[in-house]
Tab-separated table of C-alpha atoms in Angstrom:
chain	number	residue	atom	x	y	z
A	1	UNK	CA	-0.387	-0.345	-0.215
A	2	UNK	CA	1.182	3.441	-0.385
A	3	UNK	CA	0.389	6.791	1.340
A	4	UNK	CA	0.452	10.174	0.276
A	5	UNK	CA	0.594	12.842	2.469
A	6	UNK	CA	0.467	16.522	2.233
A	7	UNK	CA	2.432	18.672	5.452
A	8	UNK	CA	1.161	21.593	6.668
A	9	UNK	CA	4.162	22.461	8.184
A	10	UNK	CA	4.192	26.025	10.839
A	11	UNK	CA	0.930	27.385	11.909
A	12	UNK	CA	-2.653	28.425	11.258
A	13	UNK	CA	-2.924	31.712	11.812
A	14	UNK	CA	-3.850	33.106	15.574
A	15	UNK	CA	-7.956	33.209	15.695
A	16	UNK	CA	-8.391	30.714	12.222
A	17	UNK	CA	-8.099	27.563	14.272
A	18	UNK	CA	-11.940	26.709	14.571
A	19	UNK	CA	-12.575	28.176	10.603
A	20	UNK	CA	-9.268	26.387	9.704
A	21	UNK	CA	-11.097	23.296	11.003
A	22	UNK	CA	-14.021	23.714	9.314
A	23	UNK	CA	-12.952	24.068	5.898
A	24	UNK	CA	-11.411	20.857	6.453
A	25	UNK	CA	-14.381	19.540	7.519
A	26	UNK	CA	-17.252	21.151	5.069
A	27	UNK	CA	-15.147	21.864	2.172
A	28	UNK	CA	-12.494	19.672	1.944
A	29	UNK	CA	-13.024	15.847	2.857
A	30	UNK	CA	-16.530	15.245	0.890
A	31	UNK	CA	-13.663	16.491	-2.088
A	32	UNK	CA	-10.605	14.159	-0.874
A	33	UNK	CA	-12.942	11.442	-0.275
A	34	UNK	CA	-13.466	11.227	-3.957
A	35	UNK	CA	-9.929	10.569	-5.076
A	36	UNK	CA	-10.102	7.590	-7.366
A	37	UNK	CA	-8.765	5.006	-5.805
A	38	UNK	CA	-8.463	6.782	-2.107
A	39	UNK	CA	-9.149	3.638	0.515
A	40	UNK	CA	-8.818	6.073	3.632
A	41	UNK	CA	-8.426	9.387	4.535
A	42	UNK	CA	-6.990	10.829	7.500
A	43	UNK	CA	-6.653	14.365	8.748
A	44	UNK	CA	-4.577	14.300	11.480
A	45	UNK	CA	-3.255	17.762	14.228
A	46	UNK	CA	-0.462	17.953	16.027
A	47	UNK	CA	-1.136	17.802	19.474
A	48	UNK	CA	2.179	17.572	20.906
A	49	UNK	CA	5.771	16.354	20.012
A	50	UNK	CA	9.368	15.817	21.095
A	51	UNK	CA	10.774	18.769	19.417
A	52	UNK	CA	9.860	22.082	19.236
A	53	UNK	CA	10.853	22.656	15.101
A	54	UNK	CA	8.606	22.066	13.038
A	55	UNK	CA	5.213	22.149	13.811
A	56	UNK	CA	2.571	20.685	11.778
A	57	UNK	CA	-0.524	22.898	11.910
A	58	UNK	CA	-1.932	19.825	9.611
A	59	UNK	CA	-1.288	16.609	8.131
A	60	UNK	CA	-3.584	14.538	5.658
A	61	UNK	CA	-3.288	10.979	4.888
A	62	UNK	CA	-4.984	9.157	1.952
A	63	UNK	CA	-4.312	5.797	1.426
A	64	UNK	CA	-3.814	4.241	-1.743
A	65	UNK	CA	-3.139	0.056	-3.125
A	66	UNK	CA	-1.293	1.495	-5.350
A	67	UNK	CA	1.423	4.077	-6.845
A	68	UNK	CA	-0.740	3.711	-9.762
A	69	UNK	CA	-3.883	4.283	-8.387
A	70	UNK	CA	-2.215	8.117	-6.784
A	71	UNK	CA	-1.005	8.658	-10.547
A	72	UNK	CA	-4.931	8.517	-11.572
A	73	UNK	CA	-6.240	10.480	-8.902
A	74	UNK	CA	-3.361	13.297	-8.922
A	75	UNK	CA	-4.740	13.563	-13.004
A	76	UNK	CA	-8.096	13.536	-11.864
A	77	UNK	CA	-10.936	16.374	-11.855
A	78	UNK	CA	-11.887	16.326	-8.315
A	79	UNK	CA	-7.888	16.561	-7.438
A	80	UNK	CA	-8.159	19.945	-10.089
A	81	UNK	CA	-11.146	21.233	-7.897
A	82	UNK	CA	-9.670	20.245	-4.465
A	83	UNK	CA	-6.436	22.718	-5.687
A	84	UNK	CA	-9.027	25.197	-6.327
A	85	UNK	CA	-10.722	25.108	-3.295
A	86	UNK	CA	-7.431	24.791	-0.668
A	87	UNK	CA	-6.342	28.282	-1.491
A	88	UNK	CA	-8.996	29.284	1.030
A	89	UNK	CA	-7.371	26.709	3.192
A	90	UNK	CA	-3.884	28.136	2.551
A	91	UNK	CA	-5.230	31.631	3.239
A	92	UNK	CA	-5.901	31.014	6.823
A	93	UNK	CA	-1.771	29.092	7.031
A	94	UNK	CA	1.342	30.758	7.955
A	95	UNK	CA	3.966	28.183	6.560
A	96	UNK	CA	4.656	25.599	3.789
A	97	UNK	CA	2.681	22.856	2.143
A	98	UNK	CA	4.293	19.876	1.018
A	99	UNK	CA	3.800	16.487	-0.156
A	100	UNK	CA	5.241	12.748	0.192
A	101	UNK	CA	4.406	9.674	-0.948
A	102	UNK	CA	5.133	6.886	1.944
A	103	UNK	CA	4.975	2.605	0.657
A	104	UNK	CA	3.461	1.047	4.061
A	105	UNK	CA	4.066	-1.644	5.619
A	106	UNK	CA	0.693	-3.127	7.482
A	107	UNK	CA	1.124	-5.712	10.758
A	108	UNK	CA	-1.564	-6.810	13.032
A	109	UNK	CA	-1.416	-6.454	16.178
A	110	UNK	CA	-0.904	-10.008	18.483
A	111	UNK	CA	-3.973	-10.877	20.267
A	112	UNK	CA	-4.136	-12.476	23.474
């Protein structure tokens, strides 16, 4: 499996935290869950860290079955729409946004 992440490195602008989270929930999650081939969408918010820097205001994680499915998603009309809608979210954010693709192995936890 492969996971494509969008890292929002930095901080949500002061006073914009609730609007930022609502915008993700109401405007972007409905788009991200429509990406072709997406099997899971997670929105992660940093609560604590063992280092002061970097800080991540948000990390988007989307799971795909293959690299080819990521390429299809990135070429889709819904991705173009998502990029346009994301502009208002980025306006509420001070920092940089970058994307990374990870290969992932999944291990089941032992049961007692």
